[in-house]
Amino acid sequence: MGGIRTALDLAEAQKNVVLIDKANAIGGLMTLLDRTFPTNNCDLCTISSTLSETNQNQFIQLMPLTQIAQLKGETGNFTAVLSTTPRYIDLDLCTACGECRRQFPECVDFNPGLDHRAPTCMRYPQATPQAFSIDLNRCQDPQALAACCPAGAILLNDRERQIELPVAAIVLAPGAAIFDPSGMDNLSYDDPDVLTSLEYERILSASGPTQGRLICPSDGRVPAKIAWIQCVGSRGMQQGAASYCSSVCCMFALKEAMVTKERFQDDIETTVSYMDMRTFGKDYERYYERSRKKYGVRFVRSRPHTVIRHPEEGQLTIQFAPEEGGPPKEERFDLVVLSTGFRINDELRQTAEHLGVDLNVHGFARTGAFNPVATSRPGVYVCGLFEGPKDIPDTMVQASAAACRASSHVFTRTISSESDGELIPERDVIGQAPRIGVFICDCGEDIGGVISVPELAAFAAKLGGVILAEGVGHGCSRESMNHIQEAIINHKLNRVVIGGCSPRTHEARFQDVLRRAGLNKYLLEIANLREQDTWVHLNRSIEAAAKARQFIRAAVRAVQKARPLLENQLPINRDILVVGGGIAGMTASFRLAEQGFKVFLAERRSFLGGVANLVHRTLEGEDVQSFVQDLIRRTMSHDNIQVITNAIVVDHSGRPGLYKTGLQVGPQMFYRQINHGVTILATGPLPNRPNDYLLGRHEAVMTQLDADSRLEETPEKIKTWETVVMIQGVGSRQPDNPNCSRICCQAAIKNALRILEKKPEAQIFILYRDMRTYGFQEDYYRLAREKGVIF
């Protein structure tokens, strides 16, 4: 998804983008997930709308089954050599009917089962592009295979193609591989009831091997007890394991345990065995607390060392050492889920070698702490898992950052008008009696598993003005959307109701269907059956069905009164207001100014730098103050940036593209109004100084920021310290501030290591609930333990 987000950001800036993927469909690991976490519950239907957007965007060219073989040239003037594997299918002709797979299953790549490593482009109904691919090496009768296709889409003479493409910049977003636990005999991965977390996702998915039914693969029974084992292949020295933390496994386990109890039986016992619960992201700690208190997920701090199935026993036995010490314990479960982390495989290493990109000791792209999207080769940027283990939100942020950096090297493409000229003219429906089509999605189990879609369609068919009402399966799949388009034309519909997902994610896609069918796109109404009904009334099907009927009736009444609307283009102000002069604000200002935008940078203090002015070294040892001062110098001296210090925002009005923001500026607090089109809020944090542990009342009690300053400014005093105690999570992870502050653990380890540099014999104790040294920070946690820090 990092590559897709980068492509869409660049396309929005009217930059030409070629999006390549070695798989035969785009989307990566995200297309295997049943849902994301923690607050938006985005699933495949939501993801598919983003994937489809790339397929329809006039600035994006999709090239699946393609890899980059070589990169020549320099920034702004690269030549990329691309190699495309033959699909043996004409994408323009293929309708994804599946006839080839039904008659020749051994020849057609399609695997919705547990094996996430299998190459497939049809793991789910909304795949982009939505077409199969052929493996001719497995086909004994190619001519018969070609003859079975009713669309004539199979190309037996398809060959590998290689092209040279001039490009200005490269963004690497190839993701990472999943750790394969088959080499760890102690975990019995060869047992059918021992699954990886990604395989468990496939069982949860309505498009998976069990159509969303939770069963034990060994015998088909419904499990009563499920265990998740964390850090399999991460944070350890097992065979093939990595020393770093993969960052996302804890949240995966929480989500899967909660979905299991929510969607299936609440009395299923779910147990998570963990070393540290690393719920460090935005609202992740609240998600953790909800899993414990509302859903009753059980957490056992331990490191299970063995999973076995005793002869003639139906359950699996987990052996583990308890946290409190004592003899090993055993516990039996029906299913065991291994939370496996990320790896860089040989194929990704070869890609980096072809591009001349350096890798770090773990095999991920080497980047700097102050420029995490720039690789060692100028003009080549990176985002997502290939840069380092991270979750989806961090991937999205990094993808947009990579797009910003790459955009500075790419010319903006000028377009005279939108693509409406390629569409058929709109039908004039003013004065016509409503002819309404109601199309209801089942979204797999998300809607169809709670309410009866055929019964709802039958209800809709009886409403006034409805000419056609029917279920359309996954309505956002290409096949269903083409069906809706044809139905609008064939039945002369002049208004459409979609019963499905949120209009926030899907309205634009269905508006495009209406426009391609010759209707004004505003003659559409969406009834949000999923987010506002079946998701929130999961176990109350009768009430959910009644509410769905109300939604459909209301949508039909609303669309009856709809009128065609015209769109007008309005002038916009291209200037940008950035509020906050810290690292984030200055970086955003400078990068945008480099692309020619005029930027107003407002800072409430008399100086720039923010909290970074209080930090001297990163965990990796890089000089923060040198970076901050250089960034301030470049920001202050840039012709396109106007810095306004001692400024406070007092009013704000307008709309996107035409905003007015009032500032009170300077000691005299005079009023100044800024006209701009975009606002970026980069106001940053305030250091927390809670009234605990004698902070502020005893000179020997200080925060980590205080310790950082003393290490830099009074190093001789540090040499007098005999014993140091660091208390983690002070003022965080409690009712008035329920979130994890994310940086405290690494700050403690950084300062502990710096203290030991100055006084190796010092005794350092770190008191913690969970050490959250995610990603490569785990290496420094290990180093601190080796140097004698007591946790």
Short mmCIF file of N, CA and C in Angstrom, two decimals, residues 7-8 10-19 53-54 56-62 411-415 417:
data_model
loop_
_atom_site.label_atom_id
_atom_site.label_comp_id
_atom_site.label_asym_id
_atom_site.label_seq_id
_atom_site.Cartn_x
_atom_site.Cartn_y
_atom_site.Cartn_z
N ALA A 7 1.97 6.71 -5.37
CA ALA A 7 1.50 6.95 -6.74
C ALA A 7 0.32 7.91 -6.75
N LEU A 8 -0.62 7.73 -5.84
CA LEU A 8 -1.79 8.60 -5.82
C LEU A 8 -1.42 10.03 -5.42
N LEU A 10 1.47 11.50 -6.00
CA LEU A 10 2.13 12.10 -7.16
C LEU A 10 1.12 12.43 -8.26
N ALA A 11 0.16 11.52 -8.46
CA ALA A 11 -0.85 11.76 -9.49
C ALA A 11 -1.72 12.97 -9.15
N GLU A 12 -1.98 13.15 -7.85
CA GLU A 12 -2.77 14.30 -7.43
C GLU A 12 -2.03 15.60 -7.73
N ALA A 13 -0.71 15.54 -7.72
CA ALA A 13 0.10 16.70 -8.10
C ALA A 13 0.33 16.76 -9.60
N GLN A 14 -0.42 15.93 -10.36
CA GLN A 14 -0.34 15.88 -11.83
C GLN A 14 1.05 15.51 -12.32
N LYS A 15 1.64 14.51 -11.66
CA LYS A 15 2.91 13.94 -12.10
C LYS A 15 2.62 12.57 -12.73
N ASN A 16 3.29 12.28 -13.81
CA ASN A 16 3.14 10.97 -14.44
C ASN A 16 3.82 9.90 -13.58
N VAL A 17 3.13 8.79 -13.35
CA VAL A 17 3.64 7.73 -12.49
C VAL A 17 3.50 6.39 -13.20
N VAL A 18 4.57 5.60 -13.17
CA VAL A 18 4.49 4.20 -13.60
C VAL A 18 4.60 3.34 -12.36
N LEU A 19 3.53 2.61 -12.04
CA LEU A 19 3.48 1.79 -10.83
C LEU A 19 3.69 0.33 -11.22
N GLU A 53 -8.85 3.18 -7.68
CA GLU A 53 -8.52 4.57 -8.04
C GLU A 53 -7.22 4.63 -8.83
N THR A 54 -6.25 3.82 -8.46
CA THR A 54 -5.00 3.80 -9.21
C THR A 54 -5.22 3.30 -10.63
N GLN A 56 -7.81 3.69 -12.47
CA GLN A 56 -8.56 4.62 -13.30
C GLN A 56 -7.89 5.99 -13.44
N ASN A 57 -6.84 6.23 -12.68
CA ASN A 57 -6.21 7.55 -12.68
C ASN A 57 -5.45 7.79 -13.98
N GLN A 58 -5.70 8.92 -14.60
CA GLN A 58 -5.08 9.21 -15.90
C GLN A 58 -3.58 9.45 -15.82
N PHE A 59 -3.06 9.70 -14.60
CA PHE A 59 -1.63 9.95 -14.46
C PHE A 59 -0.85 8.69 -14.08
N ILE A 60 -1.56 7.59 -13.79
CA ILE A 60 -0.90 6.37 -13.30
C ILE A 60 -1.00 5.26 -14.34
N GLN A 61 0.13 4.69 -14.66
CA GLN A 61 0.17 3.52 -15.54
C GLN A 61 0.55 2.30 -14.71
N LEU A 62 -0.33 1.31 -14.65
CA LEU A 62 -0.07 0.10 -13.88
C LEU A 62 0.68 -0.92 -14.73
N PHE A 411 8.44 16.78 -13.62
CA PHE A 411 7.67 17.88 -14.19
C PHE A 411 6.18 17.63 -13.99
N THR A 412 5.43 18.73 -13.75
CA THR A 412 3.98 18.64 -13.67
C THR A 412 3.40 18.55 -15.06
N ARG A 413 2.51 17.59 -15.25
CA ARG A 413 1.88 17.41 -16.55
C ARG A 413 0.69 18.34 -16.66
N THR A 414 0.58 19.08 -17.73
CA THR A 414 -0.53 20.01 -17.93
C THR A 414 -1.66 19.30 -18.65
N ILE A 415 -2.88 19.44 -18.12
CA ILE A 415 -4.05 18.87 -18.77
C ILE A 415 -5.04 19.98 -19.04
N SER A 417 -8.41 19.54 -19.67
CA SER A 417 -9.72 19.30 -19.07
C SER A 417 -9.72 17.92 -18.46
#
